[in-house]
Each structure stands twice: as structure tokens, then as C-alpha cells.
Amino acid sequence: MGLIGIFLSLGLLMYLAYKGINVLVLAPILALLAVLMSGDLPVLATYTQVFMKALGGYVILYFPLFLLGAIFGKVMADSGSARVIAERIVDRVGAHRAITAVVLACGVLTFGGVSLFVVAFAIYPIANALFRQADIPKRLLPAAIALGSFTFTMTAFPGTPAIQNAIPMPYFGTNAFAAPVLGTLAGLIMLLGGILWLNRRSAAAKARNEGYGTHKAMAADAALPDDVQLPGFALAIAPVVMVIALNAMLTYLVFPRMDAGYLAEDKYGATSLKSVAGIWAIIVALVSSILLVIATNWKRFEDVKDSINQGTMGSLLPIFNTASEVGYGAVIAALPAFLIVRDVVLDLFPDNPLASLAVAVNVLAGITGSASGGMSIALSALGEQFADMGNAQGISMGLMHRVTALSSGGFDALPHNGAVITLLGICGLTHKQSYADIFICAVAIPVVATVTVIVLGSMV
């Protein structure tokens, strides 16, 4: 009954999330359903002492990254900087390479720390006009935005401030630049593979004389006024460069030279600088970049306070959704039947912790429909064991970090994924029209990239 409860609970979570029910409601209810069917744990104590404790721990650790990332994205959008960057890339690449232009524009913004949701809203009006001008089917647009927003810049390229690149840090004692060579290779596989796929699909559509198609206007189609005063490109890109450069400088030059022995004290969590330096670096980089955007674009904001407030509120639902999934995972992990599931996952590749880690993260990310949620569940339940297995076999913790991040960006983009649903809504398209190409670009090719990294990493 315990195993049945786990799989029934997971199945309902995926199905009901696909139907649009918020995981803030689903996660605790379905976690307690598994507890009831198991019959091994007290229900109320499990909710307050296991579920809520795990939820709170996640918020304590990662809330600054969600908060600052959302504010940064909002001020970039409201200052016009995001639009300037997107338009410059389109100008340089050319309208005849519309798909490549959209992917690269999204990639630059997300690698700079702009939320993928903000990027989707900021890029869509420009990308839609570009696709119409090039007579490329609009049904390919969501896949192009997905490729640029939540694949190579989210999990692969080293140094990205994405939360998916930060979560593994405390578990493996790494930083945002873990496994730079293999991470870059994986990112190139995703980028080039996705662009090749979409261009081939576009060419096939052109051969059929399909064209852009007839579509109703969406609210997101509204552009900024033609006479709006936009910043210059150098000014617009400066905060993005600062996020990347300052993050690297703090990670490699500043924090390693600090005397942080006080972190070993109980009042600071009895931790080490190695465990927190990666998160500290991203926090400082984002705060500095937010201040730079505001200072250099002060007159362009209609209301800076409103922009900051909206960014702040925009961070709350994502982090609590993810934290609720972490609480759910903590409850499932506390069930005696989960030991069986854990042993099966670990025994799939007993001699290769990289492969075991990839399967565990992918499966849980797919079930929850969340890259960060699935990764957090897997690491909270099995992270210490995976680290021990990696150390025992002489596997670099940087490689363990990168495989974890890459694996979170595979099965997470199944149809019930919140970002997928949001993206389709912005574009005014349906799963039937566009999801097949999203699947290839955001699920299939990233999985191929992950497998490639595992094979090469295992050989080395």
C-alpha cells in the first residue's frame, strides 16, 4: 500500500497540475494522501514537522535568488533594456534568420539573469512580428522562445545565475562555473541542435506553402509606443555583463581570499564558505546590477517603486510553488516505502552515480513539472548519498553538479510544466499546435546533451 500510495500520489500530482490546479494546494494534500495510504506516519505531525519544515528550509536558502532575479527582470523590462537587447540581436542576425535571432535574444537575456517568464513577455511582440515578416509558421514560435529561455542558458552554460545552477551548490560544495568545458559542450548541443531542428521544420513548412498562418491578436502583441525613449545598447547590456562578470570575480577572486571561519559557529548554521560562496556571489551580482539599471535609467521608469513591488510579488508564487514541491518530496522521502524507490533508482546504475543521478532528477522533474522542484526533491532525499558515491569513485563534484543541473532541464518541460503552459498562453497557441516542437527542443535534445556529458565524464 505504501508503494501504491506513492505512485498514486505522484500520478495525481502530475495529472491535476496539468489540469491547472495550483501545487500550493496539491502538494500538501497529495503528500498526506501518501501518508494515509502508507499508515506508518502520523498525518498532522508529518504535515507540520516534515512538510512545512522542508518548505521553510528551502525558502530560507533560496528566497534571495528568486526575489532578486524577479526584480532584476522587471527593471530590465520596464527600463526598455530587455527590448533594446532583443532588437539589437535581431538587427545583427537578420530577419531571414528569424528563428536564430529569437533564440539568441532569449539566451542573452536569460543568461544575464532575467526570468524566463519576463523574457517570454518581452520577446514575444518582437519575435511575433519577425516571424510574420519572414512568413514562418507562428506555431514554431513557442519552441524558439523555449529553446532560448529554458534550455542551454538555464542548465548548461557555466556561470548562469539561474536557480537550477545554484541549487546543487550546497550539496556538492561547488559554484556556478562547475564543469565549464562539459557544460559548454552540452549547451552547444542544445543550442545548435534546437536551431537546426526548428530551421528544418520551417523549411518543410515553406515547401508546403504553409506560411505564418491566421491568428487572432493577443494582449501581449501590444508594443511600447513608437516614441518611447529607449536606452542605448551599451547601457542596456551593461547590467547583464555585470551579473556575469561580478559573479565570476566574487567566485574566483574575492570570496576564496576571505577569512570566514565564523561560519563554523552554530549561529551561522555550522557551515563553510565553500557551501555558501556560490549563492553569495549571485546575490551580490544581482543586487549590484539592479542598482545599475535603476541608476542609469531613472528617468525612463514610470514608477521605480511600482517596478520593484511588482518584481517582488512576482517572485512569491514561483518560490512557494517550488518550496511546496520540496515539502512534498520530503514527506515522500520519509515514507518507509520510499526506501524501495530509492534503492531501485540507485541500483539502476550501481557503478555510475552520474547516470543514477540523471535518472533520479529527470524522473522527479518530470513528475512535478518543475526543473528546480524535481532537482530539489532528488537532492534533499539522495544528495548526500550521491556526493558520497561520487567521492568514492573519484568523480569531480563539479561534474556531479553539472549533470544534476542538466538533468533538471529534461523531463521538466512535459505538457504540465508551468512555463510551457504560460508560454503557450502568451503566444495564443495550444499544446496540439506547438508542443511537439517544444518537446524536441526542450526535452529530447537536452536529454541527448545530458547523456553525452555523462558518457564523456565517465570516460575521463
Tab-separated table of C-alpha atoms in Angstrom:
chain	number	residue	atom	x	y	z
A	1	MET	CA	0.000	0.000	0.000
A	2	GLY	CA	2.894	2.325	0.692
A	3	LEU	CA	4.239	1.981	-2.858
A	4	ILE	CA	0.749	2.306	-4.318
A	5	GLY	CA	0.257	5.460	-2.280
A	6	ILE	CA	3.476	6.982	-3.578
A	7	PHE	CA	2.737	6.310	-7.239
A	8	LEU	CA	-0.937	7.262	-6.931
A	9	SER	CA	0.052	10.490	-5.241
A	10	LEU	CA	2.659	11.285	-7.889
A	11	GLY	CA	0.254	10.435	-10.705
A	12	LEU	CA	-2.433	12.689	-9.287
A	13	LEU	CA	0.077	15.490	-8.791
A	14	MET	CA	1.068	15.366	-12.452
A	15	TYR	CA	-2.486	14.997	-13.754
A	16	LEU	CA	-4.087	17.659	-11.577
A	17	ALA	CA	-1.224	20.103	-12.129
A	18	TYR	CA	-1.774	19.578	-15.872
A	19	LYS	CA	-5.430	20.455	-15.284
A	20	GLY	CA	-4.356	23.738	-13.770
A	21	ILE	CA	-4.716	23.186	-10.008
A	22	ASN	CA	-2.021	25.064	-8.096
A	23	VAL	CA	0.632	22.940	-6.383
A	24	LEU	CA	0.327	25.072	-3.243
A	25	VAL	CA	-2.948	23.211	-2.720
A	26	LEU	CA	-1.987	19.938	-4.372
A	27	ALA	CA	1.366	19.280	-2.731
A	28	PRO	CA	0.283	19.038	0.922
A	29	ILE	CA	-2.969	17.205	0.133
A	30	LEU	CA	-1.311	14.590	-2.050
A	31	ALA	CA	1.641	14.215	0.302
A	32	LEU	CA	-0.758	13.442	3.136
A	33	LEU	CA	-2.682	11.045	0.877
A	34	ALA	CA	0.518	9.044	0.522
A	35	VAL	CA	0.967	9.162	4.306
A	36	LEU	CA	-2.563	7.899	4.900
A	37	MET	CA	-2.153	5.023	2.451
A	38	SER	CA	1.195	4.123	3.992
A	39	GLY	CA	-0.218	4.018	7.502
A	40	ASP	CA	3.250	4.368	9.021
A	41	LEU	CA	3.377	8.062	9.952
A	42	PRO	CA	1.088	10.404	11.939
A	43	VAL	CA	-0.663	12.741	9.496
A	44	LEU	CA	-0.658	16.075	11.347
A	45	ALA	CA	2.878	15.685	12.677
A	46	THR	CA	4.095	14.843	9.188
A	47	TYR	CA	2.474	17.981	7.818
A	48	THR	CA	3.809	20.409	10.432
A	49	GLN	CA	7.162	18.800	11.217
A	50	VAL	CA	8.200	17.353	7.868
A	51	PHE	CA	6.336	19.116	5.052
A	52	MET	CA	6.424	22.643	6.485
A	53	LYS	CA	9.961	22.297	7.825
A	54	ALA	CA	11.271	21.321	4.389
A	55	LEU	CA	9.242	24.091	2.739
A	56	GLY	CA	10.620	26.681	5.149
A	57	GLY	CA	14.194	25.468	4.770
A	58	TYR	CA	14.024	25.873	1.016
A	59	VAL	CA	12.619	29.397	1.282
A	60	ILE	CA	15.328	30.388	3.772
A	61	LEU	CA	18.082	29.182	1.465
A	62	TYR	CA	16.852	30.322	-1.957
A	63	PHE	CA	14.373	33.167	-1.470
A	64	PRO	CA	17.002	35.883	-2.120
A	65	LEU	CA	17.728	34.406	-5.549
A	66	PHE	CA	14.064	34.221	-6.546
A	67	LEU	CA	13.413	37.726	-5.203
A	68	LEU	CA	16.413	39.421	-6.782
A	69	GLY	CA	16.027	37.560	-10.068
A	70	ALA	CA	12.413	38.686	-10.395
A	71	ILE	CA	13.227	42.314	-9.523
A	72	PHE	CA	16.138	42.363	-11.943
A	73	GLY	CA	13.966	41.028	-14.732
A	74	LYS	CA	11.251	43.568	-14.008
A	75	VAL	CA	13.538	46.604	-14.002
A	76	MET	CA	15.234	45.367	-17.190
A	77	ALA	CA	11.830	45.154	-18.870
A	78	ASP	CA	10.451	48.437	-17.517
A	79	SER	CA	13.583	50.391	-18.427
A	80	GLY	CA	13.364	49.183	-22.026
A	81	SER	CA	16.749	47.441	-21.721
A	82	ALA	CA	15.344	43.995	-22.500
A	83	ARG	CA	13.721	45.291	-25.673
A	84	VAL	CA	16.903	47.046	-26.801
A	85	ILE	CA	18.976	43.885	-26.385
A	86	ALA	CA	16.434	41.793	-28.291
A	87	GLU	CA	16.167	44.282	-31.162
A	88	ARG	CA	19.945	44.614	-31.496
A	89	ILE	CA	20.376	40.853	-31.817
A	90	VAL	CA	17.609	40.723	-34.425
A	91	ASP	CA	19.296	43.537	-36.377
A	92	ARG	CA	22.674	41.822	-36.305
A	93	VAL	CA	21.463	38.342	-37.186
A	94	GLY	CA	18.974	39.473	-39.831
A	95	ALA	CA	15.280	38.937	-40.379
A	96	HIS	CA	15.964	35.993	-42.699
A	97	ARG	CA	17.394	34.189	-39.672
A	98	ALA	CA	14.378	34.923	-37.528
A	99	ILE	CA	14.496	31.685	-35.539
A	100	THR	CA	18.186	32.090	-34.687
A	101	ALA	CA	17.620	35.726	-33.753
A	102	VAL	CA	14.790	34.897	-31.343
A	103	VAL	CA	16.742	32.054	-29.717
A	104	LEU	CA	19.859	34.186	-29.223
A	105	ALA	CA	17.875	37.152	-27.906
A	106	CYS	CA	16.205	34.938	-25.310
A	107	GLY	CA	19.532	33.313	-24.480
A	108	VAL	CA	21.341	36.571	-23.790
A	109	LEU	CA	18.564	37.826	-21.523
A	110	THR	CA	18.167	34.625	-19.512
A	111	PHE	CA	21.924	34.121	-19.176
A	112	GLY	CA	22.031	37.625	-17.794
A	113	GLY	CA	19.617	36.650	-15.044
A	114	VAL	CA	16.297	37.793	-16.491
A	115	SER	CA	13.439	35.472	-15.509
A	116	LEU	CA	12.289	33.213	-18.343
A	117	PHE	CA	8.722	34.445	-17.749
A	118	VAL	CA	9.842	38.058	-18.174
A	119	VAL	CA	11.827	37.099	-21.271
A	120	ALA	CA	8.785	35.436	-22.827
A	121	PHE	CA	6.673	38.571	-22.377
A	122	ALA	CA	9.475	40.898	-23.502
A	123	ILE	CA	10.498	38.921	-26.570
A	124	TYR	CA	7.084	37.778	-27.830
A	125	PRO	CA	5.923	41.039	-29.533
A	126	ILE	CA	9.238	41.419	-31.378
A	127	ALA	CA	9.515	37.716	-32.214
A	128	ASN	CA	5.920	37.514	-33.435
A	129	ALA	CA	6.407	40.453	-35.776
A	130	LEU	CA	9.634	38.921	-37.028
A	131	PHE	CA	8.011	35.553	-37.720
A	132	ARG	CA	5.151	37.268	-39.567
A	133	GLN	CA	7.603	39.284	-41.664
A	134	ALA	CA	9.631	36.158	-42.513
A	135	ASP	CA	6.411	34.157	-43.128
A	136	ILE	CA	7.459	31.446	-40.665
A	137	PRO	CA	4.613	29.474	-39.044
A	138	LYS	CA	3.698	31.023	-35.723
A	139	ARG	CA	3.297	27.522	-34.261
A	140	LEU	CA	7.132	27.309	-34.161
A	141	LEU	CA	7.454	30.470	-32.068
A	142	PRO	CA	6.890	28.889	-28.617
A	143	ALA	CA	9.611	26.319	-29.298
A	144	ALA	CA	12.048	29.066	-30.331
A	145	ILE	CA	11.386	31.024	-27.134
A	146	ALA	CA	11.565	27.832	-25.056
A	147	LEU	CA	14.888	26.880	-26.636
A	148	GLY	CA	16.418	30.248	-25.812
A	149	SER	CA	14.847	30.634	-22.375
A	150	PHE	CA	14.896	27.311	-20.561
A	151	THR	CA	17.480	25.004	-22.044
A	152	PHE	CA	21.163	25.873	-22.531
A	153	THR	CA	21.091	29.114	-20.502
A	154	MET	CA	19.192	27.510	-17.636
A	155	THR	CA	21.214	24.365	-17.006
A	156	ALA	CA	24.271	24.067	-19.245
A	157	PHE	CA	26.456	27.112	-19.781
A	158	PRO	CA	28.713	27.701	-16.748
A	159	GLY	CA	28.165	30.905	-14.809
A	160	THR	CA	24.446	31.250	-15.433
A	161	PRO	CA	22.651	32.773	-12.428
A	162	ALA	CA	19.601	30.526	-12.995
A	163	ILE	CA	18.262	28.902	-9.829
A	164	GLN	CA	18.801	25.490	-11.439
A	165	ASN	CA	22.528	26.236	-11.463
A	166	ALA	CA	22.507	27.361	-7.833
A	167	ILE	CA	20.579	24.569	-6.129
A	168	PRO	CA	23.345	21.914	-6.422
A	169	MET	CA	25.983	24.180	-4.837
A	170	PRO	CA	25.414	23.368	-1.135
A	171	TYR	CA	25.205	19.625	-1.840
A	172	PHE	CA	28.444	19.343	-3.804
A	173	GLY	CA	30.379	22.355	-2.483
A	174	THR	CA	30.586	23.872	-5.964
A	175	ASN	CA	29.946	27.187	-7.672
A	176	ALA	CA	28.083	28.432	-10.735
A	177	PHE	CA	31.025	27.631	-13.035
A	178	ALA	CA	31.096	23.895	-12.274
A	179	ALA	CA	32.393	21.644	-15.106
A	180	PRO	CA	32.832	24.534	-17.576
A	181	VAL	CA	34.053	22.500	-20.556
A	182	LEU	CA	31.386	19.795	-20.474
A	183	GLY	CA	28.733	22.366	-19.563
A	184	THR	CA	29.640	24.451	-22.596
A	185	LEU	CA	29.564	21.358	-24.812
A	186	ALA	CA	26.096	20.432	-23.541
A	187	GLY	CA	24.897	23.993	-24.128
A	188	LEU	CA	26.148	23.965	-27.707
A	189	ILE	CA	24.405	20.651	-28.380
A	190	MET	CA	21.124	22.163	-27.160
A	191	LEU	CA	21.588	25.477	-28.987
A	192	LEU	CA	22.750	24.139	-32.331
A	193	GLY	CA	20.542	21.057	-32.255
A	194	GLY	CA	17.444	23.090	-31.450
A	195	ILE	CA	18.134	25.725	-34.109
A	196	LEU	CA	18.804	23.020	-36.696
A	197	TRP	CA	15.518	21.288	-35.842
A	198	LEU	CA	13.444	24.464	-35.995
A	199	ASN	CA	15.033	25.646	-39.235
A	200	ARG	CA	14.320	22.274	-40.841
A	201	ARG	CA	10.713	22.462	-39.657
A	202	SER	CA	10.456	25.976	-41.058
A	203	ALA	CA	11.886	24.869	-44.405
A	204	ALA	CA	9.434	21.964	-44.590
A	205	ALA	CA	6.549	24.330	-43.851
A	206	LYS	CA	7.760	26.712	-46.555
A	207	ALA	CA	7.859	23.837	-49.045
A	208	ARG	CA	4.182	23.207	-48.231
A	209	ASN	CA	3.397	26.920	-48.611
A	210	GLU	CA	2.131	26.948	-45.022
A	211	GLY	CA	3.240	30.457	-44.111
A	212	TYR	CA	2.717	32.367	-40.879
A	213	GLY	CA	-0.966	31.458	-40.634
A	214	THR	CA	-4.020	33.361	-39.458
A	215	HIS	CA	-4.064	34.163	-35.750
A	216	LYS	CA	-6.048	36.491	-33.544
A	217	ALA	CA	-4.277	39.363	-31.831
A	218	MET	CA	-3.091	38.734	-28.269
A	219	ALA	CA	-2.797	41.182	-25.407
A	220	ALA	CA	0.960	40.614	-25.399
A	221	ASP	CA	1.150	41.805	-29.009
A	222	ALA	CA	0.944	45.403	-27.815
A	223	ALA	CA	4.374	47.041	-28.197
A	224	LEU	CA	5.867	50.014	-26.447
A	225	PRO	CA	4.933	53.373	-28.010
A	226	ASP	CA	6.960	54.257	-31.090
A	227	ASP	CA	8.199	57.456	-29.471
A	228	VAL	CA	9.364	55.797	-26.245
A	229	GLN	CA	12.883	56.814	-25.248
A	230	LEU	CA	14.962	53.643	-25.084
A	231	PRO	CA	18.484	53.366	-23.654
A	232	GLY	CA	21.470	52.808	-25.913
A	233	PHE	CA	22.684	49.240	-26.410
A	234	ALA	CA	25.801	49.688	-24.274
A	235	LEU	CA	23.692	50.968	-21.403
A	236	ALA	CA	21.129	48.183	-21.836
A	237	ILE	CA	23.660	45.363	-21.916
A	238	ALA	CA	25.841	46.698	-19.062
A	239	PRO	CA	23.732	45.147	-16.236
A	240	VAL	CA	23.784	41.752	-17.957
A	241	VAL	CA	27.552	41.920	-18.296
A	242	MET	CA	27.817	42.972	-14.661
A	243	VAL	CA	25.849	39.955	-13.450
A	244	ILE	CA	28.183	37.586	-15.259
A	245	ALA	CA	31.468	39.402	-14.557
A	246	LEU	CA	30.813	40.229	-10.913
A	247	ASN	CA	29.603	36.698	-10.229
A	248	ALA	CA	32.846	35.303	-11.681
A	249	MET	CA	35.074	37.803	-9.863
A	250	LEU	CA	33.493	37.118	-6.485
A	251	THR	CA	33.541	33.357	-7.043
A	252	TYR	CA	37.172	33.104	-8.097
A	253	LEU	CA	38.972	36.130	-6.661
A	254	VAL	CA	37.180	37.705	-3.708
A	255	PHE	CA	35.473	35.044	-1.611
A	256	PRO	CA	38.290	32.455	-1.739
A	257	ARG	CA	40.543	35.020	-0.012
A	258	MET	CA	38.083	35.796	2.764
A	259	ASP	CA	38.527	34.579	6.312
A	260	ALA	CA	35.102	33.127	7.062
A	261	GLY	CA	35.894	30.800	9.927
A	262	TYR	CA	32.972	32.297	11.841
A	263	LEU	CA	30.630	30.320	9.595
A	264	ALA	CA	31.505	27.209	11.590
A	265	GLU	CA	29.656	28.656	14.591
A	266	ASP	CA	26.187	27.308	15.325
A	267	LYS	CA	24.556	30.723	14.988
A	268	TYR	CA	25.666	30.788	11.337
A	269	GLY	CA	24.466	27.284	10.647
A	270	ALA	CA	27.766	25.496	11.282
A	271	THR	CA	28.573	25.690	7.574
A	272	SER	CA	31.577	26.638	5.466
A	273	LEU	CA	32.418	29.348	2.969
A	274	LYS	CA	32.600	26.730	0.214
A	275	SER	CA	28.942	25.850	0.803
A	276	VAL	CA	27.609	29.399	0.600
A	277	ALA	CA	30.052	31.321	-1.605
A	278	GLY	CA	28.232	30.444	-4.822
A	279	ILE	CA	24.918	31.787	-3.555
A	280	TRP	CA	26.590	34.852	-2.028
A	281	ALA	CA	28.207	35.683	-5.374
A	282	ILE	CA	24.911	35.593	-7.265
A	283	ILE	CA	23.168	37.687	-4.591
A	284	VAL	CA	25.805	40.432	-4.725
A	285	ALA	CA	25.898	40.352	-8.540
A	286	LEU	CA	22.122	40.709	-8.874
A	287	VAL	CA	21.828	43.476	-6.263
A	288	SER	CA	24.606	45.461	-7.962
A	289	SER	CA	23.031	45.014	-11.395
A	290	ILE	CA	19.585	46.068	-10.157
A	291	LEU	CA	21.065	49.261	-8.742
A	292	LEU	CA	22.908	49.895	-12.013
A	293	VAL	CA	19.714	49.534	-14.065
A	294	ILE	CA	17.821	51.916	-11.789
A	295	ALA	CA	20.621	54.479	-11.573
A	296	THR	CA	21.240	54.647	-15.320
A	297	ASN	CA	17.574	54.572	-16.373
A	298	TRP	CA	15.940	56.585	-13.591
A	299	LYS	CA	14.030	58.939	-15.909
A	300	ARG	CA	12.767	56.086	-18.089
A	301	PHE	CA	10.817	54.410	-15.305
A	302	GLU	CA	7.223	55.425	-14.895
A	303	ASP	CA	7.450	54.379	-11.243
A	304	VAL	CA	10.562	52.651	-9.861
A	305	LYS	CA	8.735	51.739	-6.675
A	306	ASP	CA	5.995	50.039	-8.669
A	307	SER	CA	8.545	48.105	-10.730
A	308	ILE	CA	10.285	46.835	-7.608
A	309	ASN	CA	6.987	45.965	-5.947
A	310	GLN	CA	5.763	44.046	-8.987
A	311	GLY	CA	9.059	42.187	-9.239
A	312	THR	CA	8.865	41.318	-5.561
A	313	MET	CA	5.326	39.985	-5.825
A	314	GLY	CA	6.260	38.114	-8.979
A	315	SER	CA	8.851	36.112	-7.024
A	316	LEU	CA	6.452	34.820	-4.371
A	317	LEU	CA	4.348	32.315	-6.290
A	318	PRO	CA	7.309	30.645	-8.047
A	319	ILE	CA	9.318	30.106	-4.874
A	320	PHE	CA	6.370	28.864	-2.822
A	321	ASN	CA	5.280	26.556	-5.627
A	322	THR	CA	8.760	25.088	-5.703
A	323	ALA	CA	9.099	25.021	-1.925
A	324	SER	CA	5.774	23.182	-1.669
A	325	GLU	CA	7.101	20.564	-4.056
A	326	VAL	CA	10.192	20.260	-1.870
A	327	GLY	CA	7.930	19.754	1.144
A	328	TYR	CA	6.047	17.110	-0.812
A	329	GLY	CA	9.320	15.387	-1.652
A	330	ALA	CA	10.413	15.448	1.981
A	331	VAL	CA	7.197	13.676	3.016
A	332	ILE	CA	7.558	11.061	0.285
A	333	ALA	CA	11.191	10.536	1.280
A	334	ALA	CA	10.125	9.991	4.900
A	335	LEU	CA	7.827	7.100	3.978
A	336	PRO	CA	9.256	3.602	4.530
A	337	ALA	CA	8.142	2.609	1.022
A	338	PHE	CA	10.357	5.320	-0.441
A	339	LEU	CA	13.389	3.271	0.582
A	340	ILE	CA	12.339	0.773	-2.072
A	341	VAL	CA	12.035	3.507	-4.698
A	342	ARG	CA	15.395	4.948	-3.663
A	343	ASP	CA	17.116	1.579	-3.889
A	344	VAL	CA	15.657	0.976	-7.349
A	345	VAL	CA	16.946	4.354	-8.564
A	346	LEU	CA	20.379	3.773	-7.086
A	347	ASP	CA	20.563	0.214	-8.380
A	348	LEU	CA	19.766	1.195	-11.968
A	349	PHE	CA	23.423	2.131	-12.484
A	350	PRO	CA	25.224	0.944	-9.332
A	351	ASP	CA	28.641	1.646	-10.817
A	352	ASN	CA	27.797	5.035	-12.285
A	353	PRO	CA	26.439	7.654	-9.847
A	354	LEU	CA	26.252	10.165	-12.707
A	355	ALA	CA	23.705	8.039	-14.544
A	356	SER	CA	21.760	7.290	-11.337
A	357	LEU	CA	21.660	10.996	-10.506
A	358	ALA	CA	20.468	11.882	-14.019
A	359	VAL	CA	17.637	9.358	-13.897
A	360	ALA	CA	16.504	10.416	-10.417
A	361	VAL	CA	16.439	14.142	-11.212
A	362	ASN	CA	14.822	13.679	-14.625
A	363	VAL	CA	12.077	11.430	-13.294
A	364	LEU	CA	11.215	13.718	-10.374
A	365	ALA	CA	11.412	16.868	-12.512
A	366	GLY	CA	9.043	15.224	-14.974
A	367	ILE	CA	6.592	14.162	-12.302
A	368	THR	CA	6.459	17.588	-10.663
A	369	GLY	CA	6.700	19.558	-13.913
A	370	SER	CA	9.435	21.672	-12.353
A	371	ALA	CA	13.169	21.675	-13.001
A	372	SER	CA	14.063	23.280	-9.686
A	373	GLY	CA	11.390	21.320	-7.796
A	374	GLY	CA	12.425	17.941	-9.176
A	375	MET	CA	16.092	18.657	-8.579
A	376	SER	CA	15.441	19.831	-5.043
A	377	ILE	CA	13.382	16.739	-4.231
A	378	ALA	CA	16.089	14.429	-5.560
A	379	LEU	CA	18.913	16.224	-3.774
A	380	SER	CA	17.079	16.619	-0.479
A	381	ALA	CA	16.383	12.890	-0.469
A	382	LEU	CA	19.547	11.494	-2.042
A	383	GLY	CA	22.036	14.356	-2.442
A	384	GLU	CA	24.354	13.272	0.350
A	385	GLN	CA	24.418	9.697	-0.915
A	386	PHE	CA	25.162	10.801	-4.486
A	387	ALA	CA	28.012	13.007	-3.234
A	388	ASP	CA	29.455	10.119	-1.209
A	389	MET	CA	29.177	7.783	-4.202
A	390	GLY	CA	30.880	10.330	-6.437
A	391	ASN	CA	33.724	10.901	-3.983
A	392	ALA	CA	34.186	7.163	-3.539
A	393	GLN	CA	34.644	6.745	-7.291
A	394	GLY	CA	36.793	9.848	-7.741
A	395	ILE	CA	34.190	11.758	-9.739
A	396	SER	CA	34.554	15.531	-9.734
A	397	MET	CA	31.904	17.299	-7.657
A	398	GLY	CA	31.782	19.899	-10.416
A	399	LEU	CA	30.719	17.189	-12.846
A	400	MET	CA	28.105	15.934	-10.360
A	401	HIS	CA	26.788	19.491	-10.136
A	402	ARG	CA	26.587	19.922	-13.904
A	403	VAL	CA	24.875	16.581	-14.503
A	404	THR	CA	22.331	17.470	-11.809
A	405	ALA	CA	21.570	20.822	-13.424
A	406	LEU	CA	21.379	19.338	-16.920
A	407	SER	CA	19.065	16.555	-15.760
A	408	SER	CA	16.647	19.063	-14.237
A	409	GLY	CA	16.118	20.557	-17.698
A	410	GLY	CA	14.963	17.425	-19.473
A	411	PHE	CA	11.663	15.864	-18.477
A	412	ASP	CA	10.663	19.012	-16.589
A	413	ALA	CA	9.199	20.518	-19.785
A	414	LEU	CA	6.447	17.924	-20.161
A	415	PRO	CA	2.959	19.264	-21.039
A	416	HIS	CA	2.001	20.108	-17.440
A	417	ASN	CA	5.056	22.326	-16.878
A	418	GLY	CA	4.040	25.805	-15.745
A	419	ALA	CA	6.467	27.594	-18.055
A	420	VAL	CA	5.175	25.636	-21.053
A	421	ILE	CA	1.563	26.470	-20.228
A	422	THR	CA	2.428	30.147	-19.682
A	423	LEU	CA	4.396	30.357	-22.916
A	424	LEU	CA	1.574	28.849	-24.977
A	425	GLY	CA	-0.858	31.293	-23.362
A	426	ILE	CA	1.315	34.290	-24.242
A	427	CYS	CA	1.565	33.133	-27.846
A	428	GLY	CA	-2.139	32.268	-28.107
A	429	LEU	CA	-1.407	28.715	-29.230
A	430	THR	CA	-2.337	25.252	-27.955
A	431	HIS	CA	-0.431	22.127	-26.999
A	432	LYS	CA	-1.738	20.461	-30.153
A	433	GLN	CA	-0.299	23.206	-32.354
A	434	SER	CA	3.105	23.723	-30.764
A	435	TYR	CA	4.031	21.200	-28.101
A	436	ALA	CA	5.695	18.648	-30.421
A	437	ASP	CA	8.432	21.146	-31.299
A	438	ILE	CA	8.741	22.284	-27.686
A	439	PHE	CA	9.269	18.630	-26.745
A	440	ILE	CA	12.098	18.190	-29.237
A	441	CYS	CA	13.861	21.442	-28.277
A	442	ALA	CA	13.279	21.450	-24.512
A	443	VAL	CA	13.097	17.743	-23.664
A	444	ALA	CA	14.609	15.406	-26.273
A	445	ILE	CA	17.724	17.378	-27.258
A	446	PRO	CA	18.593	18.343	-23.629
A	447	VAL	CA	18.362	14.669	-22.672
A	448	VAL	CA	20.784	13.836	-25.512
A	449	ALA	CA	23.137	16.549	-24.217
A	450	THR	CA	22.950	15.130	-20.688
A	451	VAL	CA	23.721	11.610	-21.891
A	452	THR	CA	26.687	12.963	-23.863
A	453	VAL	CA	28.111	14.671	-20.765
A	454	ILE	CA	27.648	11.519	-18.676
A	455	VAL	CA	29.424	9.357	-21.261
A	456	LEU	CA	32.335	11.772	-21.700
A	457	GLY	CA	32.565	12.472	-17.977
A	458	SER	CA	32.619	8.761	-17.177
A	459	MET	CA	35.394	8.197	-19.707
A	460	VAL	CA	37.538	10.931	-18.172
